[in-house]
Short mmCIF file of C-alpha atoms and ligand atoms in Angstrom, two decimals:
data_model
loop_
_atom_site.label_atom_id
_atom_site.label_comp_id
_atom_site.label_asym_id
_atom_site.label_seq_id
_atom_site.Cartn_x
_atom_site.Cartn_y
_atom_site.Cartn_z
CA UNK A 21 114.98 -61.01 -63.80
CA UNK A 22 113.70 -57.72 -65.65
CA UNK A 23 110.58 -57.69 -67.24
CA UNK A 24 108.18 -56.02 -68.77
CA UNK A 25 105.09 -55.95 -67.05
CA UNK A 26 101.69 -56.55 -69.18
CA UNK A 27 101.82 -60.38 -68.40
CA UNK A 28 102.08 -59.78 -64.65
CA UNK A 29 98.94 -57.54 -64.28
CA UNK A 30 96.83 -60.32 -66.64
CA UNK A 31 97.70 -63.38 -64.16
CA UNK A 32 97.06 -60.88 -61.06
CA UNK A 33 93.95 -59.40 -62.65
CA UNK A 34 92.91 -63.45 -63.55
CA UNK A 35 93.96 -64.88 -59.94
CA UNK A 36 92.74 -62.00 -58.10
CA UNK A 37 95.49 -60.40 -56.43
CA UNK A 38 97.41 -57.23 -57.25
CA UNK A 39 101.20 -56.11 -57.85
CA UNK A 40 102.71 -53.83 -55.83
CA UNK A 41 104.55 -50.94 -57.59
CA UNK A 42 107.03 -49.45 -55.07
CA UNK A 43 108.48 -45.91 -55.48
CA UNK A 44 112.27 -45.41 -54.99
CA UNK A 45 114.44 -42.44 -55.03
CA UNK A 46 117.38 -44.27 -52.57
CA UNK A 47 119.77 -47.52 -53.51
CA UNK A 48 118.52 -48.14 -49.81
CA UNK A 49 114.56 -48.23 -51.04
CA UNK A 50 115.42 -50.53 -53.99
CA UNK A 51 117.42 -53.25 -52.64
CA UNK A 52 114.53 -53.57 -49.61
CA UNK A 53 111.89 -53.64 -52.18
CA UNK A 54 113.92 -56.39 -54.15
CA UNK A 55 114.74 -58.41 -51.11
CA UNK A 56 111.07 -58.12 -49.71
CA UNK A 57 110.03 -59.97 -52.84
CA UNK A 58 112.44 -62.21 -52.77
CA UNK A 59 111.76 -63.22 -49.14
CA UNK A 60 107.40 -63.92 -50.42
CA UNK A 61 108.59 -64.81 -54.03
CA UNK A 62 106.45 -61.86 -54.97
CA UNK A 63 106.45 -60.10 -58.71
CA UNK A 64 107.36 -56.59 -58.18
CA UNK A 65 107.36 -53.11 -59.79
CA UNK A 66 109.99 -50.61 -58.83
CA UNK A 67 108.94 -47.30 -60.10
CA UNK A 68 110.06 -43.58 -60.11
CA UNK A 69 108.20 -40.65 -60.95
CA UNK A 70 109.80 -37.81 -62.62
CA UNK A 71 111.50 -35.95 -59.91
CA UNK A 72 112.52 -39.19 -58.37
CA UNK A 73 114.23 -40.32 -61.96
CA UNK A 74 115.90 -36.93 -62.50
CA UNK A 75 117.30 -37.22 -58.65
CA UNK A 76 118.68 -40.73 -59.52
CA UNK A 77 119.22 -40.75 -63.24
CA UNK A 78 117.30 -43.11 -65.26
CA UNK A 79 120.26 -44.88 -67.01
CA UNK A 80 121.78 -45.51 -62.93
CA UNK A 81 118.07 -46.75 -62.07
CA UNK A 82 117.63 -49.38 -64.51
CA UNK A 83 121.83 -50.19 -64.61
CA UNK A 84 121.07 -51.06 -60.62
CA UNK A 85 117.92 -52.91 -60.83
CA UNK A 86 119.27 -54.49 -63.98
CA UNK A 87 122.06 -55.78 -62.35
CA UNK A 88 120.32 -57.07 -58.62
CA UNK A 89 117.53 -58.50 -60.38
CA UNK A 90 119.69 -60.76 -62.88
CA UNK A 91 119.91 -63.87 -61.19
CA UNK A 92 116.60 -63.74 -59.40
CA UNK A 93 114.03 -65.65 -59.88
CA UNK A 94 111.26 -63.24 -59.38
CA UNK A 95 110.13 -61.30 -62.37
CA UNK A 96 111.19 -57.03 -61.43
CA UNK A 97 109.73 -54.61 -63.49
CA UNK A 98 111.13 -50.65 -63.80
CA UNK A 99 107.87 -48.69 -64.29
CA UNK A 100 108.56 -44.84 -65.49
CA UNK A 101 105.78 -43.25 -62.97
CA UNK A 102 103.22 -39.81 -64.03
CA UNK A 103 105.51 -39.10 -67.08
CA UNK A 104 103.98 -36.21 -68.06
CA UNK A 105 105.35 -35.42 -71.30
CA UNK A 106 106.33 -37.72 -74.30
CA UNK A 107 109.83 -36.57 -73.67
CA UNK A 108 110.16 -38.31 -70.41
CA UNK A 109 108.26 -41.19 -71.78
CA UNK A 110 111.21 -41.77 -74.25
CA UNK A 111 113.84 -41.16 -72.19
CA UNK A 112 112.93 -43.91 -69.22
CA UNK A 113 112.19 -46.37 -72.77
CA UNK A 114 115.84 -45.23 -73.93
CA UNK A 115 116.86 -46.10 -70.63
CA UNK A 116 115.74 -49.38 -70.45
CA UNK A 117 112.83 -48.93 -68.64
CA UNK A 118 110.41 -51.69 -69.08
CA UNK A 119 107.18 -50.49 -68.30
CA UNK A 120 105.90 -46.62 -68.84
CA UNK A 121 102.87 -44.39 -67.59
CA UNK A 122 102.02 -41.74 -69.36
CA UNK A 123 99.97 -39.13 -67.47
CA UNK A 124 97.72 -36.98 -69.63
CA UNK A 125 94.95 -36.52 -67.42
CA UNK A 126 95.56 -32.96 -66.48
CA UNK A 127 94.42 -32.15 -70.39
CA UNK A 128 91.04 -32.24 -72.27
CA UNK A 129 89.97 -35.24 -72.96
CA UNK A 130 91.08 -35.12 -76.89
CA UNK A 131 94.66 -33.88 -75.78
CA UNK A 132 94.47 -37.11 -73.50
CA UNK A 133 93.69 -39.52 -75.44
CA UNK A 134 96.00 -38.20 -78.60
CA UNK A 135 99.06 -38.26 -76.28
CA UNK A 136 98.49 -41.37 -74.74
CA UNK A 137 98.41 -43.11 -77.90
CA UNK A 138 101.18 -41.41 -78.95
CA UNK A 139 102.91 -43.38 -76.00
CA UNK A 140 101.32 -46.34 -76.38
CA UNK A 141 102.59 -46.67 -80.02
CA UNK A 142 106.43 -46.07 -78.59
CA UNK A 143 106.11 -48.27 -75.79
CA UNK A 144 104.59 -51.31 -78.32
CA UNK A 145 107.29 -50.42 -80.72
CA UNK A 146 109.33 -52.08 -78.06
CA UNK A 147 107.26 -54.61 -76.77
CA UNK A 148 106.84 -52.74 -73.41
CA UNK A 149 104.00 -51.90 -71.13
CA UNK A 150 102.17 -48.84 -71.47
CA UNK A 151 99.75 -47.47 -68.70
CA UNK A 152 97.58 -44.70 -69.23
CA UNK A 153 95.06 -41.98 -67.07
CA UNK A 154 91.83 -40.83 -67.17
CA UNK A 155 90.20 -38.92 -64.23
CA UNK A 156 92.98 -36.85 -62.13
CA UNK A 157 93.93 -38.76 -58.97
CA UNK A 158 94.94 -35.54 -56.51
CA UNK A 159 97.56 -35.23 -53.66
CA UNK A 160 100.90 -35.58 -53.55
CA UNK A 161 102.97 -38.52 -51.49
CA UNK A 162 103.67 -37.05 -48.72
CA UNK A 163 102.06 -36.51 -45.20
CA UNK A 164 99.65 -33.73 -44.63
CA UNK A 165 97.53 -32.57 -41.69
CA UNK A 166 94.84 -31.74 -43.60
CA UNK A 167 91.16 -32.93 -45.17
CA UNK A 168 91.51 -33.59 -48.53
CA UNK A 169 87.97 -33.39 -51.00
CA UNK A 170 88.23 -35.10 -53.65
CA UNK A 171 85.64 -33.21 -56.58
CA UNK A 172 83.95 -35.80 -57.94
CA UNK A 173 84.05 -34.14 -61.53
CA UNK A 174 87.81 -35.82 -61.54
CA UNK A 175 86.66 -39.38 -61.13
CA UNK A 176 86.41 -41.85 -64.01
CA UNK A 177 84.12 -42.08 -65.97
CA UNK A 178 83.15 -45.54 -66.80
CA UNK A 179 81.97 -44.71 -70.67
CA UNK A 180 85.01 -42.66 -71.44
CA UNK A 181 87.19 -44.81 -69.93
CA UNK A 182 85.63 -47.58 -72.39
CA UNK A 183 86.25 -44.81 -75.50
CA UNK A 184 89.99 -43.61 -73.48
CA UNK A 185 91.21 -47.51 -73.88
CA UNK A 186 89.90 -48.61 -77.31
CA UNK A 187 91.11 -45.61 -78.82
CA UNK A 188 94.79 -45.59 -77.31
CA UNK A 189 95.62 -49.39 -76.92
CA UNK A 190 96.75 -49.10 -73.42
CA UNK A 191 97.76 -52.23 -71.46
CA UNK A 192 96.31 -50.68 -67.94
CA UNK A 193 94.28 -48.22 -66.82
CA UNK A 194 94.95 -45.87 -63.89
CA UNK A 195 91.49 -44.69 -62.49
CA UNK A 196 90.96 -42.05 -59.83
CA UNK A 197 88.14 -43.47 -57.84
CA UNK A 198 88.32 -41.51 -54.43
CA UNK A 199 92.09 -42.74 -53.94
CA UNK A 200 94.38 -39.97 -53.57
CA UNK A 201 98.22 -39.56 -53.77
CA UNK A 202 99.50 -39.42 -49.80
CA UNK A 203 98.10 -39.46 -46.75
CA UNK A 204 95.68 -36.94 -45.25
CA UNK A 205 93.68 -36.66 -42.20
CA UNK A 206 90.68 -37.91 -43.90
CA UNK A 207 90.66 -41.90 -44.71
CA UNK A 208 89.76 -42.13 -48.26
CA UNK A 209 87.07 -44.05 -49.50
CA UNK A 210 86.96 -45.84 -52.71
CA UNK A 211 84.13 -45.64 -55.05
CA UNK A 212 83.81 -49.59 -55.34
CA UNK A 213 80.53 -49.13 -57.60
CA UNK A 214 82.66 -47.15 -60.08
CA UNK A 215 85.47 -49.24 -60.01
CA UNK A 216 83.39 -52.53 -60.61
CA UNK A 217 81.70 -50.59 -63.85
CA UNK A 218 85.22 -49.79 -64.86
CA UNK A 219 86.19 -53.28 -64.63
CA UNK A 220 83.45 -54.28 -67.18
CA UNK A 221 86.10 -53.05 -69.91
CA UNK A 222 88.20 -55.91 -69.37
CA UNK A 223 91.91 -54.67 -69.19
CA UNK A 224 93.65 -54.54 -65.62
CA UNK A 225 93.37 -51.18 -63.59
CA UNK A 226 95.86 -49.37 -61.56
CA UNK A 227 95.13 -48.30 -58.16
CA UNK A 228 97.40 -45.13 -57.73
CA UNK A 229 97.62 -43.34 -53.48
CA UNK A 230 98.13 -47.14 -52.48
CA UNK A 231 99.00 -45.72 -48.58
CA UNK A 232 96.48 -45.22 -46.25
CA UNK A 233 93.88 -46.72 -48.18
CA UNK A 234 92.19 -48.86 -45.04
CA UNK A 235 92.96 -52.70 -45.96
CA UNK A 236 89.33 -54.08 -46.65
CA UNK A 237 88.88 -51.45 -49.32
CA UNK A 238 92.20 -52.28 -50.59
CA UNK A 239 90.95 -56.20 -51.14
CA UNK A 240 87.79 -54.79 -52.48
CA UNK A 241 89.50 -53.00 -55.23
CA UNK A 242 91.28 -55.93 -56.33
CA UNK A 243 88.41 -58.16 -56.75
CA UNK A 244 87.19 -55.26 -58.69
CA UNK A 245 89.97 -55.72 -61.32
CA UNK A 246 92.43 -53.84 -59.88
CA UNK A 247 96.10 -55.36 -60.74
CA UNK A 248 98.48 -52.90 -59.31
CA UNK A 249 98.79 -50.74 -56.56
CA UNK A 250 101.15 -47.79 -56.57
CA UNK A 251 102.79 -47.08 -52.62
CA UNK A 252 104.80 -43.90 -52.04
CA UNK A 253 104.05 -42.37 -48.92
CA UNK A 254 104.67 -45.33 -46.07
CA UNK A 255 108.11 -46.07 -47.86
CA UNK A 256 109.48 -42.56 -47.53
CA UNK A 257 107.73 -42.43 -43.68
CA UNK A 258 109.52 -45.86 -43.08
CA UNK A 259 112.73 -44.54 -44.49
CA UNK A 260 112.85 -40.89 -43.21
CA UNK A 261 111.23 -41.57 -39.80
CA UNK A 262 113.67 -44.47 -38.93
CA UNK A 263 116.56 -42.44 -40.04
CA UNK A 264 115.58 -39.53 -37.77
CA UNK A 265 115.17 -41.49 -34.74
CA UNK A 266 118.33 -43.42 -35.69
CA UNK A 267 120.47 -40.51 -35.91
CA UNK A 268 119.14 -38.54 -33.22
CA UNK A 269 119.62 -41.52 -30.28
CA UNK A 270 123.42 -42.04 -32.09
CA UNK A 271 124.03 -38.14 -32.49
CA UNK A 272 128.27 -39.28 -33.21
CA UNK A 273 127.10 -41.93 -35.74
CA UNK A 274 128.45 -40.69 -38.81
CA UNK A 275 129.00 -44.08 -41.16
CA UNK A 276 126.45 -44.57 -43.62
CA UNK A 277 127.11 -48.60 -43.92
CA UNK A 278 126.73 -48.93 -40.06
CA UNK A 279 123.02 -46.98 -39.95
CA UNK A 280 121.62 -47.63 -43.25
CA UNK A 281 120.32 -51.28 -42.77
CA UNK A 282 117.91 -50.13 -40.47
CA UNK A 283 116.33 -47.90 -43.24
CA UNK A 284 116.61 -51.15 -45.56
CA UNK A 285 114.67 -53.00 -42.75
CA UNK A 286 112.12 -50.41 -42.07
CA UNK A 287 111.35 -50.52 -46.12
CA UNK A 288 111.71 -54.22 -46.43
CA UNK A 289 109.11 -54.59 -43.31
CA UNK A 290 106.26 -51.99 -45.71
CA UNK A 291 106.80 -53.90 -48.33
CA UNK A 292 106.21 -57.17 -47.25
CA UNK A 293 103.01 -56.26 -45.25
CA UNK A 294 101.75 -54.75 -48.84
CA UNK A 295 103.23 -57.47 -50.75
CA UNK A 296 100.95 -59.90 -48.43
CA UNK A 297 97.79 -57.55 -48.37
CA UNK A 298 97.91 -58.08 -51.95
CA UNK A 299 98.07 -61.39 -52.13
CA UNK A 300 101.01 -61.87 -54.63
CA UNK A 301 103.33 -63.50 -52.33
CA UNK A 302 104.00 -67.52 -53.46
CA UNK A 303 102.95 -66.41 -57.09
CA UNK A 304 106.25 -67.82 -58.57
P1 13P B 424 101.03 -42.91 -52.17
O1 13P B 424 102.14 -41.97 -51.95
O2 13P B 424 99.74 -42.42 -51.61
O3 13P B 424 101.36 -44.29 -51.69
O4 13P B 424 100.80 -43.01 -53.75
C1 13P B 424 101.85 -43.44 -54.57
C2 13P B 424 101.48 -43.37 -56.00
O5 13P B 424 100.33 -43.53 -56.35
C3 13P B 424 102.53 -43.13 -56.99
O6 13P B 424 102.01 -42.96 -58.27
#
């Protein structure tokens, strides 16, 4: 069924495990995500950011995740991902999304915090979730064959983060502690010691540039309070790689039906291997 998704990230935060939140800009990438947490009777977040909502239409998203999550017994939530204005944070609510981000951590501080409560006050108008940003988290999901240094000016700080949440009311907190959005030739290493200072606040964190991230920090973070992890990048690999090899060994292939499972498989096999790194599979 559809949720919204405050509840979730209190029982992972409380249990120690953490909820993956799965991009999507295909049908394809949806219905793997929803049958990967199916299969490990998993909770699970399908997101889009804004690009990947205007490609598929926010009233189509949530009509098609409305409609394959209804008789399931695993709780789905649609999270609107890096909405950057308060526009796009009203449309995904008008939508039906259940769940919002709203991404004010490319302004001042003052801007940041004004915004985001702003939000927050919308998205608790309709009992929803509400997550907000402080610290930039870089990158963008995608590969690159580059280093990637991450200035340490744009990680969180632990006593404005305490100031950023009691002044906005946000359910969960997306922190930029060394994680960065996509994969780069550099492995990324999490500021753990930050993270655990963070966690003194008490509200569940958000671990955004969930790919790549090498697994052991990954269970680190989540005993540190982290309660959902954001993957991008090693969906759209899965899905475009696949594809590519698919095509090119079938060059005459030309019916989507016949060559999309494999994409669906390719997802559904990502998602499961997060879902399990986690540790929210048997949660229901
Ligand atoms: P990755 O692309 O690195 O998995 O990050 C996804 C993300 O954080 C979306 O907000």
């Amino acid at each position: 069924m559809l949720v919204t998704t405050k509840d979730l990230y209190l029982d992972a935060k409380k249990e120690g495990y953490a909820i993956g939140a799965f991009n999507v800009s295909t049908l394809e990438a949806i219905k793997a995500i929803i049958n990967a947490a199916m299969k490990l009777k998993s909770p699970v977040v399908i997101e889009t950011s804004e690009k990947e909502m205007s490609f598929l239409e926010p009233a189509l998203v949530f009509d098609i995740v409305k409609e394959l999550a209804k008789d399931l017994r695993i709780p789905v939530g649609l999270h609107l991902d890096h909405g950057k204005s308060l526009e796009t944070v009203k449309e995904a609510i008008a939508s039906g999304y259940t769940s919002v981000h709203f991404d004010g951590s490319g302004l001042p501080d003052g801007d940041n915090i004004k915004l985001t409560k702003a939000a927050a006050e919308m998205a608790h108008q309709r009992n929803l979730t509400i997550e907000g940003e402080l610290g930039h988290i870089a990158g963008s999901s995608e590969m690159h064959g580059e280093q990637i240094i991450i200035d340490k000016k744009t990680l969180t700080d632990p006593e404005m983060a305490k100031k950023f949440v009691s002044e906005t009311g946000i359910d969960i907190l997306a922190v930029s502690v060394g994680n960065i959005h996509g994969i780069y030739k550099n492995e990324p290493k999490l500021d753990i010691e930050r993270l655990a200072k963070i966690k003194e606040i008490g509200i569940p964190m958000s671990l955004h540039g969930g790919s790549g991230i090498p697994d052991d920090q990954i269970k680190r973070a989540i005993s540190c309070g982290i309660a959902k992890i954001n993957v991008n990048t090693e969906l759209r690999m899965a899905y475009t790689e696949t594809l590519r090899d698919e095509l090119a060994e079938n060059p005459d292939e030309i019916v989507p039906y016949e060559y999309l499972p494999e994409e669906i498989e390719a997802i559904e096999d990502v998602v499961e291997a997060k879902i399990r790194l986690f540790g929210s599979d048997n949660r229901i």
